[in-house]
């Protein structure tokens, strides 16, 4: 009995350690990206190039860890047909989410960006209804109204609002919502289940390619002509490594907990980011209206998560974690 208690205690400590690691890495990565992109800090004002670097780094490291050193395992079952018709659209939306999300940091504060992200369930629900994946109901309309109202209040309380930044952030939200819808349509219905490591292995190269094409036309010429920026190899390598470490932390959390746990951890992380950003970034000026609106939106998000998890539990009680879950790894280049 004592051994059992010690084992349970050890498991709890390990689980909380993984959760704290995830929250720390996820929050830290957002701040790190903001620091790198800021003209007042590292001065690497190329969000598309930074995101492309993350995806290339992730692709190379995934290949080394799974195929060369074989420390991690990639789940089997991927075919050319599934990759072209399913993974590539998901990779394209992933690239869009990260690119636009990181670009938003050039115009709005980290705290306000997190507040705007609370609208995500609304975007997922609306697109889900349009695709026939979600059913309209009074309860869901009420939840969506609460979230939307909260985000509107938070936006009304923003002192230094940049509509360009808002457009970029909303574009990232739409990209993430489409990615989740594509997962439901293209992957889950085909019965393919992949852990987060496998997701990174297959999606990262595709996302890198999707980012490389617009980078050539939008940032390559600017980078060549602008002599004011610098390329700090050590800093950017550490930044990319933190991105990959965040993906691994998601893998550990999902392996040792549940979908509900990581969603709750995500909400906690969002609050941590909002509050800490007010302390370390000069462009963050929180107001009571900001915080009140965000609190309302988060309450709606919690109600949405609870509703979805109950629905999933009643439908597939013993389902294992896979690519169809709303993995936090899907936004780890810093836009999440």
PDB file of C-alpha atoms in Angstrom, residues 26-319:
ATOM      1  CA  UNK A  26       4.750  28.158 -24.131  1.00  0.00           C
ATOM      2  CA  UNK A  27       4.756  31.510 -22.334  1.00  0.00           C
ATOM      3  CA  UNK A  28       8.487  31.929 -22.741  1.00  0.00           C
ATOM      4  CA  UNK A  29       8.370  31.198 -26.463  1.00  0.00           C
ATOM      5  CA  UNK A  30       5.814  33.957 -27.037  1.00  0.00           C
ATOM      6  CA  UNK A  31       7.970  36.458 -25.138  1.00  0.00           C
ATOM      7  CA  UNK A  32      11.106  35.204 -26.902  1.00  0.00           C
ATOM      8  CA  UNK A  33       9.559  35.733 -30.341  1.00  0.00           C
ATOM      9  CA  UNK A  34       8.368  39.213 -29.411  1.00  0.00           C
ATOM     10  CA  UNK A  35      11.885  40.012 -28.183  1.00  0.00           C
ATOM     11  CA  UNK A  36      13.513  38.745 -31.392  1.00  0.00           C
ATOM     12  CA  UNK A  37      11.098  40.614 -33.668  1.00  0.00           C
ATOM     13  CA  UNK A  38      11.251  43.898 -31.766  1.00  0.00           C
ATOM     14  CA  UNK A  39      13.286  46.677 -33.382  1.00  0.00           C
ATOM     15  CA  UNK A  40      14.221  47.845 -29.888  1.00  0.00           C
ATOM     16  CA  UNK A  41      15.697  44.483 -28.886  1.00  0.00           C
ATOM     17  CA  UNK A  42      17.220  41.862 -31.232  1.00  0.00           C
ATOM     18  CA  UNK A  43      15.889  43.686 -34.306  1.00  0.00           C
ATOM     19  CA  UNK A  44      15.024  40.772 -36.582  1.00  0.00           C
ATOM     20  CA  UNK A  45      11.829  42.326 -38.004  1.00  0.00           C
ATOM     21  CA  UNK A  46      10.986  39.481 -40.358  1.00  0.00           C
ATOM     22  CA  UNK A  47       8.195  37.323 -38.868  1.00  0.00           C
ATOM     23  CA  UNK A  48       7.872  35.255 -42.038  1.00  0.00           C
ATOM     24  CA  UNK A  49      11.591  34.525 -42.057  1.00  0.00           C
ATOM     25  CA  UNK A  50      11.550  33.690 -38.341  1.00  0.00           C
ATOM     26  CA  UNK A  51       8.647  31.278 -38.755  1.00  0.00           C
ATOM     27  CA  UNK A  52      10.339  29.678 -41.780  1.00  0.00           C
ATOM     28  CA  UNK A  53      13.490  29.213 -39.703  1.00  0.00           C
ATOM     29  CA  UNK A  54      11.449  27.488 -36.978  1.00  0.00           C
ATOM     30  CA  UNK A  55       9.910  25.051 -39.441  1.00  0.00           C
ATOM     31  CA  UNK A  56      13.223  24.206 -41.117  1.00  0.00           C
ATOM     32  CA  UNK A  57      14.858  23.666 -37.726  1.00  0.00           C
ATOM     33  CA  UNK A  58      11.941  21.483 -36.586  1.00  0.00           C
ATOM     34  CA  UNK A  59      12.039  19.430 -39.804  1.00  0.00           C
ATOM     35  CA  UNK A  60      15.776  18.751 -39.520  1.00  0.00           C
ATOM     36  CA  UNK A  61      15.656  17.959 -35.809  1.00  0.00           C
ATOM     37  CA  UNK A  62      12.635  15.658 -36.209  1.00  0.00           C
ATOM     38  CA  UNK A  63      14.442  13.752 -38.952  1.00  0.00           C
ATOM     39  CA  UNK A  64      17.577  13.377 -36.836  1.00  0.00           C
ATOM     40  CA  UNK A  65      15.708  12.233 -33.714  1.00  0.00           C
ATOM     41  CA  UNK A  66      13.413   9.777 -35.487  1.00  0.00           C
ATOM     42  CA  UNK A  67      15.355   8.443 -38.469  1.00  0.00           C
ATOM     43  CA  UNK A  68      19.052   8.890 -37.633  1.00  0.00           C
ATOM     44  CA  UNK A  69      19.347   8.500 -33.850  1.00  0.00           C
ATOM     45  CA  UNK A  70      15.933   6.788 -33.498  1.00  0.00           C
ATOM     46  CA  UNK A  71      15.307   8.309 -30.080  1.00  0.00           C
ATOM     47  CA  UNK A  72      11.666   9.003 -30.944  1.00  0.00           C
ATOM     48  CA  UNK A  73       9.264   6.966 -33.033  1.00  0.00           C
ATOM     49  CA  UNK A  74       7.090   8.123 -35.910  1.00  0.00           C
ATOM     50  CA  UNK A  75       3.819   6.245 -36.132  1.00  0.00           C
ATOM     51  CA  UNK A  76       3.194   4.305 -39.318  1.00  0.00           C
ATOM     52  CA  UNK A  77       0.220   4.513 -41.652  1.00  0.00           C
ATOM     53  CA  UNK A  78       1.055   7.600 -43.684  1.00  0.00           C
ATOM     54  CA  UNK A  79       0.608   7.210 -47.438  1.00  0.00           C
ATOM     55  CA  UNK A  80       1.330   9.545 -50.348  1.00  0.00           C
ATOM     56  CA  UNK A  81      -2.388  10.008 -50.953  1.00  0.00           C
ATOM     57  CA  UNK A  82      -3.049  10.956 -47.313  1.00  0.00           C
ATOM     58  CA  UNK A  83      -0.038  13.268 -47.244  1.00  0.00           C
ATOM     59  CA  UNK A  84      -1.029  15.152 -50.386  1.00  0.00           C
ATOM     60  CA  UNK A  85      -4.753  15.387 -49.673  1.00  0.00           C
ATOM     61  CA  UNK A  86      -4.651  15.750 -45.887  1.00  0.00           C
ATOM     62  CA  UNK A  87      -1.290  16.735 -44.406  1.00  0.00           C
ATOM     63  CA  UNK A  88      -0.454  19.388 -47.002  1.00  0.00           C
ATOM     64  CA  UNK A  89      -3.661  21.432 -46.438  1.00  0.00           C
ATOM     65  CA  UNK A  90      -3.089  21.166 -42.684  1.00  0.00           C
ATOM     66  CA  UNK A  91       0.548  22.211 -43.117  1.00  0.00           C
ATOM     67  CA  UNK A  92      -0.497  25.193 -45.227  1.00  0.00           C
ATOM     68  CA  UNK A  93      -2.955  26.380 -42.564  1.00  0.00           C
ATOM     69  CA  UNK A  94      -0.338  25.771 -39.869  1.00  0.00           C
ATOM     70  CA  UNK A  95       2.105  27.967 -41.777  1.00  0.00           C
ATOM     71  CA  UNK A  96      -0.528  30.660 -42.233  1.00  0.00           C
ATOM     72  CA  UNK A  97      -1.371  30.637 -38.521  1.00  0.00           C
ATOM     73  CA  UNK A  98       2.221  30.976 -37.360  1.00  0.00           C
ATOM     74  CA  UNK A  99       3.185  33.562 -39.968  1.00  0.00           C
ATOM     75  CA  UNK A 100       0.231  35.886 -39.360  1.00  0.00           C
ATOM     76  CA  UNK A 101       0.327  35.369 -35.604  1.00  0.00           C
ATOM     77  CA  UNK A 102       3.993  36.322 -35.391  1.00  0.00           C
ATOM     78  CA  UNK A 103       3.431  39.287 -37.717  1.00  0.00           C
ATOM     79  CA  UNK A 104       0.730  40.581 -35.358  1.00  0.00           C
ATOM     80  CA  UNK A 105       3.388  41.013 -32.646  1.00  0.00           C
ATOM     81  CA  UNK A 106       4.939  43.725 -34.802  1.00  0.00           C
ATOM     82  CA  UNK A 107       1.836  45.881 -34.342  1.00  0.00           C
ATOM     83  CA  UNK A 108       0.029  44.923 -31.120  1.00  0.00           C
ATOM     84  CA  UNK A 109       1.076  43.946 -27.620  1.00  0.00           C
ATOM     85  CA  UNK A 110       1.479  40.335 -26.544  1.00  0.00           C
ATOM     86  CA  UNK A 111      -1.317  40.734 -23.999  1.00  0.00           C
ATOM     87  CA  UNK A 112      -3.802  42.093 -26.533  1.00  0.00           C
ATOM     88  CA  UNK A 113      -2.830  39.357 -29.012  1.00  0.00           C
ATOM     89  CA  UNK A 114      -3.689  36.724 -26.381  1.00  0.00           C
ATOM     90  CA  UNK A 115      -7.019  38.412 -25.719  1.00  0.00           C
ATOM     91  CA  UNK A 116      -7.905  38.340 -29.401  1.00  0.00           C
ATOM     92  CA  UNK A 117      -7.028  34.636 -29.566  1.00  0.00           C
ATOM     93  CA  UNK A 118      -9.889  33.919 -27.174  1.00  0.00           C
ATOM     94  CA  UNK A 119     -12.189  34.294 -30.212  1.00  0.00           C
ATOM     95  CA  UNK A 120     -10.789  31.003 -31.576  1.00  0.00           C
ATOM     96  CA  UNK A 121     -13.740  28.783 -30.492  1.00  0.00           C
ATOM     97  CA  UNK A 122     -16.119  31.125 -32.309  1.00  0.00           C
ATOM     98  CA  UNK A 123     -14.142  30.803 -35.547  1.00  0.00           C
ATOM     99  CA  UNK A 124     -13.939  27.014 -35.169  1.00  0.00           C
ATOM    100  CA  UNK A 125     -17.666  26.757 -34.452  1.00  0.00           C
ATOM    101  CA  UNK A 126     -18.757  28.992 -37.350  1.00  0.00           C
ATOM    102  CA  UNK A 127     -16.527  27.160 -39.841  1.00  0.00           C
ATOM    103  CA  UNK A 128     -17.607  23.833 -38.346  1.00  0.00           C
ATOM    104  CA  UNK A 129     -21.274  24.687 -38.907  1.00  0.00           C
ATOM    105  CA  UNK A 130     -20.488  25.750 -42.485  1.00  0.00           C
ATOM    106  CA  UNK A 131     -18.689  22.436 -43.099  1.00  0.00           C
ATOM    107  CA  UNK A 132     -21.458  20.386 -41.491  1.00  0.00           C
ATOM    108  CA  UNK A 133     -19.286  19.311 -38.555  1.00  0.00           C
ATOM    109  CA  UNK A 134     -21.096  21.294 -35.870  1.00  0.00           C
ATOM    110  CA  UNK A 135     -24.776  21.517 -35.027  1.00  0.00           C
ATOM    111  CA  UNK A 136     -26.338  24.869 -34.227  1.00  0.00           C
ATOM    112  CA  UNK A 137     -27.924  24.990 -30.787  1.00  0.00           C
ATOM    113  CA  UNK A 138     -29.155  27.573 -28.288  1.00  0.00           C
ATOM    114  CA  UNK A 139     -26.437  26.574 -25.828  1.00  0.00           C
ATOM    115  CA  UNK A 140     -23.626  26.963 -28.352  1.00  0.00           C
ATOM    116  CA  UNK A 141     -25.010  30.277 -29.584  1.00  0.00           C
ATOM    117  CA  UNK A 142     -25.021  31.512 -25.996  1.00  0.00           C
ATOM    118  CA  UNK A 143     -21.428  30.380 -25.437  1.00  0.00           C
ATOM    119  CA  UNK A 144     -20.267  31.969 -28.697  1.00  0.00           C
ATOM    120  CA  UNK A 145     -22.051  35.197 -27.751  1.00  0.00           C
ATOM    121  CA  UNK A 146     -20.310  35.293 -24.368  1.00  0.00           C
ATOM    122  CA  UNK A 147     -16.877  34.791 -25.957  1.00  0.00           C
ATOM    123  CA  UNK A 148     -17.509  37.395 -28.657  1.00  0.00           C
ATOM    124  CA  UNK A 149     -18.819  39.911 -26.145  1.00  0.00           C
ATOM    125  CA  UNK A 150     -15.785  39.376 -23.920  1.00  0.00           C
ATOM    126  CA  UNK A 151     -13.342  39.919 -26.791  1.00  0.00           C
ATOM    127  CA  UNK A 152     -15.218  43.057 -27.884  1.00  0.00           C
ATOM    128  CA  UNK A 153     -15.042  44.460 -24.346  1.00  0.00           C
ATOM    129  CA  UNK A 154     -11.328  43.634 -24.116  1.00  0.00           C
ATOM    130  CA  UNK A 155     -10.739  45.349 -27.477  1.00  0.00           C
ATOM    131  CA  UNK A 156     -12.723  48.399 -26.379  1.00  0.00           C
ATOM    132  CA  UNK A 157     -10.434  48.686 -23.370  1.00  0.00           C
ATOM    133  CA  UNK A 158      -7.247  48.562 -25.459  1.00  0.00           C
ATOM    134  CA  UNK A 159      -5.487  51.925 -25.273  1.00  0.00           C
ATOM    135  CA  UNK A 160      -3.081  51.548 -28.223  1.00  0.00           C
ATOM    136  CA  UNK A 161      -5.038  49.508 -30.739  1.00  0.00           C
ATOM    137  CA  UNK A 162      -3.559  48.869 -34.185  1.00  0.00           C
ATOM    138  CA  UNK A 163      -6.103  47.639 -36.692  1.00  0.00           C
ATOM    139  CA  UNK A 164      -3.354  46.242 -38.912  1.00  0.00           C
ATOM    140  CA  UNK A 165      -2.229  44.067 -36.013  1.00  0.00           C
ATOM    141  CA  UNK A 166      -5.821  43.042 -35.311  1.00  0.00           C
ATOM    142  CA  UNK A 167      -6.277  41.987 -38.954  1.00  0.00           C
ATOM    143  CA  UNK A 168      -3.089  39.902 -38.850  1.00  0.00           C
ATOM    144  CA  UNK A 169      -4.121  38.282 -35.577  1.00  0.00           C
ATOM    145  CA  UNK A 170      -7.626  37.511 -36.831  1.00  0.00           C
ATOM    146  CA  UNK A 171      -6.070  36.038 -39.965  1.00  0.00           C
ATOM    147  CA  UNK A 172      -3.998  33.754 -37.762  1.00  0.00           C
ATOM    148  CA  UNK A 173      -7.127  32.765 -35.844  1.00  0.00           C
ATOM    149  CA  UNK A 174      -8.928  31.884 -39.086  1.00  0.00           C
ATOM    150  CA  UNK A 175      -5.906  29.861 -40.215  1.00  0.00           C
ATOM    151  CA  UNK A 176      -5.872  27.905 -36.961  1.00  0.00           C
ATOM    152  CA  UNK A 177      -9.627  27.302 -37.132  1.00  0.00           C
ATOM    153  CA  UNK A 178      -9.277  26.014 -40.701  1.00  0.00           C
ATOM    154  CA  UNK A 179      -6.415  23.758 -39.603  1.00  0.00           C
ATOM    155  CA  UNK A 180      -8.625  22.165 -36.951  1.00  0.00           C
ATOM    156  CA  UNK A 181     -11.486  21.782 -39.429  1.00  0.00           C
ATOM    157  CA  UNK A 182      -9.129  20.175 -41.961  1.00  0.00           C
ATOM    158  CA  UNK A 183      -7.937  17.754 -39.280  1.00  0.00           C
ATOM    159  CA  UNK A 184     -11.528  16.730 -38.671  1.00  0.00           C
ATOM    160  CA  UNK A 185     -12.398  16.379 -42.368  1.00  0.00           C
ATOM    161  CA  UNK A 186      -9.176  15.022 -43.880  1.00  0.00           C
ATOM    162  CA  UNK A 187      -7.562  12.999 -41.114  1.00  0.00           C
ATOM    163  CA  UNK A 188      -9.946  11.909 -38.365  1.00  0.00           C
ATOM    164  CA  UNK A 189     -12.485  10.516 -40.808  1.00  0.00           C
ATOM    165  CA  UNK A 190      -9.735   8.433 -42.404  1.00  0.00           C
ATOM    166  CA  UNK A 191      -8.943   6.859 -39.051  1.00  0.00           C
ATOM    167  CA  UNK A 192      -5.333   8.079 -38.957  1.00  0.00           C
ATOM    168  CA  UNK A 193      -4.011   8.750 -35.454  1.00  0.00           C
ATOM    169  CA  UNK A 194      -0.660  10.432 -34.938  1.00  0.00           C
ATOM    170  CA  UNK A 195       1.065  11.600 -31.784  1.00  0.00           C
ATOM    171  CA  UNK A 196       2.486  15.148 -31.654  1.00  0.00           C
ATOM    172  CA  UNK A 197       5.981  13.963 -32.632  1.00  0.00           C
ATOM    173  CA  UNK A 198       4.583  12.359 -35.773  1.00  0.00           C
ATOM    174  CA  UNK A 199       2.579  15.510 -36.467  1.00  0.00           C
ATOM    175  CA  UNK A 200       5.767  17.598 -36.332  1.00  0.00           C
ATOM    176  CA  UNK A 201       7.642  15.106 -38.509  1.00  0.00           C
ATOM    177  CA  UNK A 202       5.050  15.182 -41.289  1.00  0.00           C
ATOM    178  CA  UNK A 203       3.718  18.753 -41.048  1.00  0.00           C
ATOM    179  CA  UNK A 204       6.922  20.778 -40.468  1.00  0.00           C
ATOM    180  CA  UNK A 205       8.498  20.198 -43.931  1.00  0.00           C
ATOM    181  CA  UNK A 206       5.199  20.996 -45.645  1.00  0.00           C
ATOM    182  CA  UNK A 207       4.791  24.174 -43.597  1.00  0.00           C
ATOM    183  CA  UNK A 208       8.379  25.177 -44.357  1.00  0.00           C
ATOM    184  CA  UNK A 209       7.691  24.857 -48.088  1.00  0.00           C
ATOM    185  CA  UNK A 210       4.470  26.873 -47.768  1.00  0.00           C
ATOM    186  CA  UNK A 211       6.412  29.615 -45.961  1.00  0.00           C
ATOM    187  CA  UNK A 212       9.397  29.572 -48.308  1.00  0.00           C
ATOM    188  CA  UNK A 213       7.384  30.610 -51.369  1.00  0.00           C
ATOM    189  CA  UNK A 214       5.887  33.824 -49.896  1.00  0.00           C
ATOM    190  CA  UNK A 215       9.211  34.569 -48.135  1.00  0.00           C
ATOM    191  CA  UNK A 216      10.923  34.814 -51.535  1.00  0.00           C
ATOM    192  CA  UNK A 217       8.432  37.435 -52.721  1.00  0.00           C
ATOM    193  CA  UNK A 218       7.718  39.330 -49.497  1.00  0.00           C
ATOM    194  CA  UNK A 219      10.838  39.359 -47.336  1.00  0.00           C
ATOM    195  CA  UNK A 220      13.879  38.090 -49.198  1.00  0.00           C
ATOM    196  CA  UNK A 221      14.428  41.334 -51.145  1.00  0.00           C
ATOM    197  CA  UNK A 222      13.823  43.458 -48.049  1.00  0.00           C
ATOM    198  CA  UNK A 223      16.328  41.438 -46.030  1.00  0.00           C
ATOM    199  CA  UNK A 224      18.939  41.830 -48.742  1.00  0.00           C
ATOM    200  CA  UNK A 225      18.377  45.592 -49.045  1.00  0.00           C
ATOM    201  CA  UNK A 226      18.054  46.430 -45.345  1.00  0.00           C
ATOM    202  CA  UNK A 227      21.411  46.695 -43.576  1.00  0.00           C
ATOM    203  CA  UNK A 228      19.989  47.677 -40.183  1.00  0.00           C
ATOM    204  CA  UNK A 229      18.961  44.196 -39.044  1.00  0.00           C
ATOM    205  CA  UNK A 230      21.306  41.496 -37.801  1.00  0.00           C
ATOM    206  CA  UNK A 231      21.250  37.719 -37.778  1.00  0.00           C
ATOM    207  CA  UNK A 232      22.300  36.578 -34.281  1.00  0.00           C
ATOM    208  CA  UNK A 233      22.972  32.901 -34.938  1.00  0.00           C
ATOM    209  CA  UNK A 234      23.082  31.859 -31.280  1.00  0.00           C
ATOM    210  CA  UNK A 235      19.879  33.694 -30.364  1.00  0.00           C
ATOM    211  CA  UNK A 236      17.912  32.409 -33.351  1.00  0.00           C
ATOM    212  CA  UNK A 237      19.167  28.858 -32.781  1.00  0.00           C
ATOM    213  CA  UNK A 238      18.049  29.016 -29.156  1.00  0.00           C
ATOM    214  CA  UNK A 239      14.727  30.473 -30.284  1.00  0.00           C
ATOM    215  CA  UNK A 240      14.174  27.589 -32.709  1.00  0.00           C
ATOM    216  CA  UNK A 241      15.290  25.069 -30.082  1.00  0.00           C
ATOM    217  CA  UNK A 242      12.764  26.480 -27.617  1.00  0.00           C
ATOM    218  CA  UNK A 243      10.060  25.989 -30.234  1.00  0.00           C
ATOM    219  CA  UNK A 244      10.989  22.346 -30.615  1.00  0.00           C
ATOM    220  CA  UNK A 245      11.239  21.881 -26.828  1.00  0.00           C
ATOM    221  CA  UNK A 246       7.716  23.278 -26.524  1.00  0.00           C
ATOM    222  CA  UNK A 247       6.455  20.661 -28.970  1.00  0.00           C
ATOM    223  CA  UNK A 248       8.115  17.942 -26.907  1.00  0.00           C
ATOM    224  CA  UNK A 249       6.539  19.280 -23.718  1.00  0.00           C
ATOM    225  CA  UNK A 250       3.123  19.016 -25.384  1.00  0.00           C
ATOM    226  CA  UNK A 251       3.930  15.397 -26.222  1.00  0.00           C
ATOM    227  CA  UNK A 252       4.794  14.701 -22.574  1.00  0.00           C
ATOM    228  CA  UNK A 253       1.678  16.424 -21.240  1.00  0.00           C
ATOM    229  CA  UNK A 254      -0.676  14.605 -23.609  1.00  0.00           C
ATOM    230  CA  UNK A 255       1.012  11.285 -22.866  1.00  0.00           C
ATOM    231  CA  UNK A 256       0.639  11.648 -19.096  1.00  0.00           C
ATOM    232  CA  UNK A 257      -2.644  13.558 -18.799  1.00  0.00           C
ATOM    233  CA  UNK A 258      -5.777  14.194 -20.833  1.00  0.00           C
ATOM    234  CA  UNK A 259      -7.225  16.608 -23.369  1.00  0.00           C
ATOM    235  CA  UNK A 260      -9.057  18.421 -20.554  1.00  0.00           C
ATOM    236  CA  UNK A 261      -5.828  18.925 -18.593  1.00  0.00           C
ATOM    237  CA  UNK A 262      -3.932  20.482 -21.464  1.00  0.00           C
ATOM    238  CA  UNK A 263      -6.861  22.745 -22.327  1.00  0.00           C
ATOM    239  CA  UNK A 264      -6.989  23.973 -18.730  1.00  0.00           C
ATOM    240  CA  UNK A 265      -3.210  24.429 -18.810  1.00  0.00           C
ATOM    241  CA  UNK A 266      -3.631  26.449 -22.000  1.00  0.00           C
ATOM    242  CA  UNK A 267      -6.070  28.808 -20.277  1.00  0.00           C
ATOM    243  CA  UNK A 268      -3.664  29.205 -17.345  1.00  0.00           C
ATOM    244  CA  UNK A 269      -0.847  29.906 -19.792  1.00  0.00           C
ATOM    245  CA  UNK A 270      -2.881  32.604 -21.524  1.00  0.00           C
ATOM    246  CA  UNK A 271      -3.446  34.417 -18.243  1.00  0.00           C
ATOM    247  CA  UNK A 272       0.241  34.094 -17.362  1.00  0.00           C
ATOM    248  CA  UNK A 273       1.201  35.619 -20.716  1.00  0.00           C
ATOM    249  CA  UNK A 274      -1.261  38.498 -20.359  1.00  0.00           C
ATOM    250  CA  UNK A 275      -0.158  39.428 -16.844  1.00  0.00           C
ATOM    251  CA  UNK A 276       3.588  38.958 -17.268  1.00  0.00           C
ATOM    252  CA  UNK A 277       3.655  40.849 -20.578  1.00  0.00           C
ATOM    253  CA  UNK A 278       2.292  43.872 -18.725  1.00  0.00           C
ATOM    254  CA  UNK A 279       5.390  43.763 -16.528  1.00  0.00           C
ATOM    255  CA  UNK A 280       8.111  43.239 -19.125  1.00  0.00           C
ATOM    256  CA  UNK A 281       6.892  45.030 -22.289  1.00  0.00           C
ATOM    257  CA  UNK A 282       6.501  48.786 -22.484  1.00  0.00           C
ATOM    258  CA  UNK A 283       3.807  48.526 -25.178  1.00  0.00           C
ATOM    259  CA  UNK A 284       1.443  46.658 -22.843  1.00  0.00           C
ATOM    260  CA  UNK A 285      -0.952  48.870 -20.907  1.00  0.00           C
ATOM    261  CA  UNK A 286      -3.677  46.791 -19.280  1.00  0.00           C
ATOM    262  CA  UNK A 287      -6.929  48.427 -18.179  1.00  0.00           C
ATOM    263  CA  UNK A 288      -9.736  47.139 -16.002  1.00  0.00           C
ATOM    264  CA  UNK A 289     -11.922  46.971 -19.114  1.00  0.00           C
ATOM    265  CA  UNK A 290      -9.240  44.825 -20.802  1.00  0.00           C
ATOM    266  CA  UNK A 291      -9.122  42.380 -17.929  1.00  0.00           C
ATOM    267  CA  UNK A 292     -12.887  42.276 -17.409  1.00  0.00           C
ATOM    268  CA  UNK A 293     -13.515  41.566 -21.090  1.00  0.00           C
ATOM    269  CA  UNK A 294     -10.825  38.897 -21.189  1.00  0.00           C
ATOM    270  CA  UNK A 295     -12.245  37.242 -18.063  1.00  0.00           C
ATOM    271  CA  UNK A 296     -15.681  37.083 -19.723  1.00  0.00           C
ATOM    272  CA  UNK A 297     -14.173  35.607 -22.898  1.00  0.00           C
ATOM    273  CA  UNK A 298     -12.189  33.007 -20.927  1.00  0.00           C
ATOM    274  CA  UNK A 299     -15.352  31.994 -19.054  1.00  0.00           C
ATOM    275  CA  UNK A 300     -16.968  31.366 -22.430  1.00  0.00           C
ATOM    276  CA  UNK A 301     -13.920  29.419 -23.625  1.00  0.00           C
ATOM    277  CA  UNK A 302     -14.075  27.251 -20.480  1.00  0.00           C
ATOM    278  CA  UNK A 303     -17.759  26.541 -21.120  1.00  0.00           C
ATOM    279  CA  UNK A 304     -16.971  25.656 -24.745  1.00  0.00           C
ATOM    280  CA  UNK A 305     -14.144  23.294 -23.763  1.00  0.00           C
ATOM    281  CA  UNK A 306     -16.341  21.617 -21.170  1.00  0.00           C
ATOM    282  CA  UNK A 307     -19.130  21.148 -23.708  1.00  0.00           C
ATOM    283  CA  UNK A 308     -16.792  19.720 -26.364  1.00  0.00           C
ATOM    284  CA  UNK A 309     -15.047  17.349 -23.954  1.00  0.00           C
ATOM    285  CA  UNK A 310     -18.345  15.976 -22.646  1.00  0.00           C
ATOM    286  CA  UNK A 311     -19.488  15.452 -26.222  1.00  0.00           C
ATOM    287  CA  UNK A 312     -16.250  13.674 -27.169  1.00  0.00           C
ATOM    288  CA  UNK A 313     -16.308  11.538 -24.012  1.00  0.00           C
ATOM    289  CA  UNK A 314     -19.864  10.375 -24.659  1.00  0.00           C
ATOM    290  CA  UNK A 315     -19.014   9.551 -28.269  1.00  0.00           C
ATOM    291  CA  UNK A 316     -15.637   7.816 -27.890  1.00  0.00           C
ATOM    292  CA  UNK A 317     -14.916   7.099 -24.206  1.00  0.00           C
ATOM    293  CA  UNK A 318     -11.550   5.389 -24.706  1.00  0.00           C
ATOM    294  CA  UNK A 319     -10.109   7.306 -27.606  1.00  0.00           C
TER     295      UNK A 319
END
